[in-house]
mmCIF file of C-alpha atoms in Angstrom:
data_model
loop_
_atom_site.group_PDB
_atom_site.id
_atom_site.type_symbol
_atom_site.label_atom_id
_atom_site.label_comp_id
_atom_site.label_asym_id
_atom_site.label_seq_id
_atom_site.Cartn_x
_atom_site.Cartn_y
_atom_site.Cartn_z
ATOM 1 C CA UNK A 10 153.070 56.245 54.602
ATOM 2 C CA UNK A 11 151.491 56.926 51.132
ATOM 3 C CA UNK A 12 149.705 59.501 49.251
ATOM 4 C CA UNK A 13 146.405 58.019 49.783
ATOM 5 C CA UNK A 14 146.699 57.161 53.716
ATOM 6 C CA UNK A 15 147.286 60.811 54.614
ATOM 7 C CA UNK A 16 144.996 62.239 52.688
ATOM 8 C CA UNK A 17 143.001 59.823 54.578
ATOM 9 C CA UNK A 18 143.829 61.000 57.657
ATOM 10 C CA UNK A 19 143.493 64.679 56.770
ATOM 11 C CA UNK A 20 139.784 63.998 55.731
ATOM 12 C CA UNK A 21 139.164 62.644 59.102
ATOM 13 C CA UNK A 22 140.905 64.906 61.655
ATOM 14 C CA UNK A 23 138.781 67.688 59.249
ATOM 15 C CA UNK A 24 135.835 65.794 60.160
ATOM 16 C CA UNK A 25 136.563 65.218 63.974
ATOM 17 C CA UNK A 26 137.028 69.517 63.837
ATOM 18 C CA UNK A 27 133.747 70.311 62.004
ATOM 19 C CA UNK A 28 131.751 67.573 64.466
ATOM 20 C CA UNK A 29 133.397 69.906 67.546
ATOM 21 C CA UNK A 30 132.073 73.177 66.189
ATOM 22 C CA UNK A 31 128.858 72.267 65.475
ATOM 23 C CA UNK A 32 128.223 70.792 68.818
ATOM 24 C CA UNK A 33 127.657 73.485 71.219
ATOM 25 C CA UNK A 34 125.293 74.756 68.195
ATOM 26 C CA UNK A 35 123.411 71.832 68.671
ATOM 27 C CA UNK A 36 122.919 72.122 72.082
ATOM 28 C CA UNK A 37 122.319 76.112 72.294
ATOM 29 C CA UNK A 38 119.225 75.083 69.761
ATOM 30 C CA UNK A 39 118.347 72.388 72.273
ATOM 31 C CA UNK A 40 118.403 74.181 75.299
ATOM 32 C CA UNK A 41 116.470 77.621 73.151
ATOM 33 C CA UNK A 42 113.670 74.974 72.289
ATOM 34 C CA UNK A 43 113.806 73.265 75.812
ATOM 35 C CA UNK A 44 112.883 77.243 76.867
ATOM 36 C CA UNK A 45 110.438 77.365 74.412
ATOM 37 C CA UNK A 46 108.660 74.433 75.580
ATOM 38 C CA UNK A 47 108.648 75.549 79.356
ATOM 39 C CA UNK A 48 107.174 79.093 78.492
ATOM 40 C CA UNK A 49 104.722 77.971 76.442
ATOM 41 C CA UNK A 50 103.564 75.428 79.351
ATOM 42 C CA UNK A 51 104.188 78.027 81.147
ATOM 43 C CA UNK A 52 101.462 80.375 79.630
ATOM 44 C CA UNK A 53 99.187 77.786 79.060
ATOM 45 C CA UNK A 54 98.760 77.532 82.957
ATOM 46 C CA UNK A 55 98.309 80.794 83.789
ATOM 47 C CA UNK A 56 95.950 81.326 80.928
ATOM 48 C CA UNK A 57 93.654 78.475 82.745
ATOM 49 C CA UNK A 58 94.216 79.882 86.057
ATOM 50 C CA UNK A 59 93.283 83.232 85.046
ATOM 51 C CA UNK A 60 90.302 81.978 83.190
ATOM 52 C CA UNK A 61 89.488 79.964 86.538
ATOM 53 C CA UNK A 62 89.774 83.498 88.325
ATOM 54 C CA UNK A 63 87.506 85.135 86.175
ATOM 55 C CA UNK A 64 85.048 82.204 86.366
ATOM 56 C CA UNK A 65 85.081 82.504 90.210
ATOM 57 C CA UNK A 66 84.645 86.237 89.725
ATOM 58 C CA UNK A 67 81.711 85.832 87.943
ATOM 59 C CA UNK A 68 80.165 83.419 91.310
ATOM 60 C CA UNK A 69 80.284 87.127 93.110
ATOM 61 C CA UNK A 70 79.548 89.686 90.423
ATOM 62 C CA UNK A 71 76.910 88.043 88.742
ATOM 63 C CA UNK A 72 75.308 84.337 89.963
ATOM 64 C CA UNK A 73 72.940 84.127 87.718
ATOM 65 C CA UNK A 74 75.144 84.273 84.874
ATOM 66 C CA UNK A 75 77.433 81.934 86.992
ATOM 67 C CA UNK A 76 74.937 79.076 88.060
ATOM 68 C CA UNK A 77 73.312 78.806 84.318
ATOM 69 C CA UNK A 78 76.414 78.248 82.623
ATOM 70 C CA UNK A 79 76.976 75.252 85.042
ATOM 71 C CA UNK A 80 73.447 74.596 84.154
ATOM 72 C CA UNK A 81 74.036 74.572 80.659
ATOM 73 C CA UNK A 82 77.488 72.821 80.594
ATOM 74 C CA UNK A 83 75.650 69.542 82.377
ATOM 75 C CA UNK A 84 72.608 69.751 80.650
ATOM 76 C CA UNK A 85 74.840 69.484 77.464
ATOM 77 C CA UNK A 86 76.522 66.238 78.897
ATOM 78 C CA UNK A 87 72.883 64.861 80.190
ATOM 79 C CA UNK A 88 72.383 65.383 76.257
ATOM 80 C CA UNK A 89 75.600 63.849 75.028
ATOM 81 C CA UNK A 90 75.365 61.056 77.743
ATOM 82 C CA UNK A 91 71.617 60.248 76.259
ATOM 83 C CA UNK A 92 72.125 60.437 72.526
ATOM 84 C CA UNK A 93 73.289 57.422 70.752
ATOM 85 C CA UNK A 94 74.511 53.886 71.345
ATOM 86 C CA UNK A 95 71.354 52.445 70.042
ATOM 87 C CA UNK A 96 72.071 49.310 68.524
ATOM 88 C CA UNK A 97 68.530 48.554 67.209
ATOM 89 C CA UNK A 98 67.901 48.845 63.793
ATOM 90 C CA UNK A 99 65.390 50.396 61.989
ATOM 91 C CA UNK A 100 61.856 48.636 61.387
ATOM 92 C CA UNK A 101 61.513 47.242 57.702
ATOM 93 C CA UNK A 102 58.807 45.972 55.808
ATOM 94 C CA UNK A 103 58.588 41.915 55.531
ATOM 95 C CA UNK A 104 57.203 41.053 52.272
ATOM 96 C CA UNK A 105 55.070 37.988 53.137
ATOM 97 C CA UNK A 106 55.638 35.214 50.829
ATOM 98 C CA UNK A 107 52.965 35.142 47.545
ATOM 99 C CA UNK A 108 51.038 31.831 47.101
ATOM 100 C CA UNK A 109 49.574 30.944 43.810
ATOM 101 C CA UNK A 110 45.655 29.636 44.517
ATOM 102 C CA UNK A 111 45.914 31.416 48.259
ATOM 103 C CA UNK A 112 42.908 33.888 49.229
ATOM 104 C CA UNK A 113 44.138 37.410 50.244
ATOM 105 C CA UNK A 114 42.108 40.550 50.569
ATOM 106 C CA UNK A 115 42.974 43.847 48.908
ATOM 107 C CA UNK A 116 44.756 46.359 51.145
ATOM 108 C CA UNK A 117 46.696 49.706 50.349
ATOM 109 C CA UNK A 118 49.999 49.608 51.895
ATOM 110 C CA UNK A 119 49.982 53.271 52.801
ATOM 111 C CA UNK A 120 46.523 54.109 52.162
ATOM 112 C CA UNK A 121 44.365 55.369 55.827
ATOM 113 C CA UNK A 122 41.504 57.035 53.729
ATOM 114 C CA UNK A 123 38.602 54.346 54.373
ATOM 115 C CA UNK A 124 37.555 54.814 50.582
ATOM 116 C CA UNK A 125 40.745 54.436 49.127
ATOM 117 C CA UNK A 126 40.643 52.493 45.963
ATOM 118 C CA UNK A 127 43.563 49.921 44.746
ATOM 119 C CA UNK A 128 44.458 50.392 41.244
ATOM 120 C CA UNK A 129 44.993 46.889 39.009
ATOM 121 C CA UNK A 130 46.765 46.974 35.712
ATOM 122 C CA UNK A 131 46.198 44.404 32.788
ATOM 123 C CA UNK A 132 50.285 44.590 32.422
ATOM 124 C CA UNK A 133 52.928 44.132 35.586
ATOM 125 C CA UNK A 134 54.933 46.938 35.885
ATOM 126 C CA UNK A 135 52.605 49.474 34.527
ATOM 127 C CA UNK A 136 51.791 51.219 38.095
ATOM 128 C CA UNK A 137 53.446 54.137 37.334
ATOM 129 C CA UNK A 138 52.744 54.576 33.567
ATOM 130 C CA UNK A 139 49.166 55.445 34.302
ATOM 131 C CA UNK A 140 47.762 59.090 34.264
ATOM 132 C CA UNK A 141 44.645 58.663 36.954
ATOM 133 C CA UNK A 142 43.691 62.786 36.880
ATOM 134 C CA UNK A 143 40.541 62.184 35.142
ATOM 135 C CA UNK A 144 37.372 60.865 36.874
ATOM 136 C CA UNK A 145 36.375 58.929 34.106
ATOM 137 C CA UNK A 146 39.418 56.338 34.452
ATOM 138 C CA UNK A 147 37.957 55.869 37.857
ATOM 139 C CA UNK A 148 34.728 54.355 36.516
ATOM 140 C CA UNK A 149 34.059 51.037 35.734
ATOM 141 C CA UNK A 150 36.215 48.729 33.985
ATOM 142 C CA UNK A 151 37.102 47.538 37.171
ATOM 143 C CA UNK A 152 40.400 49.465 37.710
ATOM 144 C CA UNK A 153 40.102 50.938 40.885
ATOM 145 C CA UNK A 154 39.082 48.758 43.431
ATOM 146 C CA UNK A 155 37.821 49.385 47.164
ATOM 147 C CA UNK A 156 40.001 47.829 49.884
ATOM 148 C CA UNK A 157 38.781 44.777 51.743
ATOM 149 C CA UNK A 158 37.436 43.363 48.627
ATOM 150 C CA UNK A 159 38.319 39.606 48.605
ATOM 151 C CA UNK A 160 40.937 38.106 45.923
ATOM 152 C CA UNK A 161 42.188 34.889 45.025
ATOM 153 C CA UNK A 162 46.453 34.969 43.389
ATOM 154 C CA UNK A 163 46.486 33.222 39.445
ATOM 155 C CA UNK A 164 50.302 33.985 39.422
ATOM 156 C CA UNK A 165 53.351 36.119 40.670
ATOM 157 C CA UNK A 166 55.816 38.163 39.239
ATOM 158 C CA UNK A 167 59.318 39.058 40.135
ATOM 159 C CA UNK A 168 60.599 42.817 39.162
ATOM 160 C CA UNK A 169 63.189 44.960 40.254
ATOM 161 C CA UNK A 170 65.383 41.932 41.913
ATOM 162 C CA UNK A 171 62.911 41.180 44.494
ATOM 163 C CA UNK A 172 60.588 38.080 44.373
ATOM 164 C CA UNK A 173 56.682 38.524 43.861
ATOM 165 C CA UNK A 174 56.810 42.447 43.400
ATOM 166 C CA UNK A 175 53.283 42.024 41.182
ATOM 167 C CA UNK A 176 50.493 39.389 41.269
ATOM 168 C CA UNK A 177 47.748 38.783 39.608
ATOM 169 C CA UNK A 178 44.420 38.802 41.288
ATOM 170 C CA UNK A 179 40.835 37.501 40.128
ATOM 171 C CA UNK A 180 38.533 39.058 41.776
ATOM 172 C CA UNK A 181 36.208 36.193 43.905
ATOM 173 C CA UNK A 182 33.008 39.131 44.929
ATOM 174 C CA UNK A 183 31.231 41.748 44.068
ATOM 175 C CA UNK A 184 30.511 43.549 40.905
ATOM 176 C CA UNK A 185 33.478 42.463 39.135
ATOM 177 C CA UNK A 186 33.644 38.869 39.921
ATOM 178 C CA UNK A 187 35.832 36.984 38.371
ATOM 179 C CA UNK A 188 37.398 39.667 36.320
ATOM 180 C CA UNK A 189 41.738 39.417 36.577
ATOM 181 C CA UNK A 190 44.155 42.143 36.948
ATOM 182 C CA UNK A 191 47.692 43.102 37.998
ATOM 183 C CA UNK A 192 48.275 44.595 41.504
ATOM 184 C CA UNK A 193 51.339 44.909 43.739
ATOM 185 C CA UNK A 194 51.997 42.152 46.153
ATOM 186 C CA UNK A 195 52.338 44.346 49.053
ATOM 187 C CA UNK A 196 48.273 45.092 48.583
ATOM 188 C CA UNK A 197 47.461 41.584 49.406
ATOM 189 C CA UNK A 198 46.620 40.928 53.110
#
């Protein structure tokens, strides 16, 4: 036998010897955890039936208390049974289509005041550049203009990546016939 083959073999059987002792550590740790486990399922069930024995106390010392937490506990699933699993989605608004030489009647979007005026711009895009606190950009000129009053579309504008954001009316009555301005398409009805 050479050098190299027993020192082999020594490695080994020092291998096989350390494997051995360590074992039974191994399984004391298994079995301590295994314990572990057991009392802490242990624990846990006592802790519920304790909590049950209170509960079922409370039926004989005080029902009031008893019967509305009941109460409360299925009115909280009623609620949790109702809420959601709506599929529907939300209402949105449809733009309606724009078309050049087509009649329309002016219309505020979100206006319920029956004098509510619509305000037309000689520029698209200008709706919000305009400062309307003073009474005297309300008067003539034909800026502001009552709802209902019939309109007839010269042209469309996109803005903002929609189509036909703006359009521009000329007015077919009233005092400012045939006068043109800029409005927003969602005024036109």
């Amino acid at each position: 036998m050479s050098i190299d083959e027993n020192t082999n073999e020594t490695e080994a059987s020092n291998q096989n010897e350390d494997a051995q002792q360590a074992a039974p550590e191994v399984a004391a740790e298994a079995v301590s955890k295994s314990e572990a486990v057991n009392a802490s399922v242990e624990s846990a069930k006592n802790a519920a039936g304790n909590l049950l024995a209170t509960f079922l106390a409370l039926k004989e010392s005080n029902p009031k208390v008893f019967f509305g937490s009941i109460g409360g506990a299925v009115l909280l699933l009623l609620i949790l049974m109702m809420s959601g699993g709506s599929d529907s989605k939300l209402p949105v608004h449809q733009a309606k289509a724009i078309v050049v030489g087509q009649s329309y009647v002016l219309k505020g979007a979100n206006a319920y005041d029956p004098q509510a005026t619509i305000r037309l711009v000689s520029v698209p895009g200008s709706m919000a550049a305009y400062d309307d606190t003073e009474e005297a950009d309300r008067e003539g000129a034909c800026k502001h203009i009552k709802e209902g009053t019939p309109v007839k579309v010269i042209q469309s504008q996109d803005a903002y990546g929609k189509k036909d954001v703006f359009a521009e009316v000329e007015m077919t009555s009233g005092e400012c016939e045939g006068k043109r301005g800029w409005a927003l398409a969602i005024n036109l009805q």
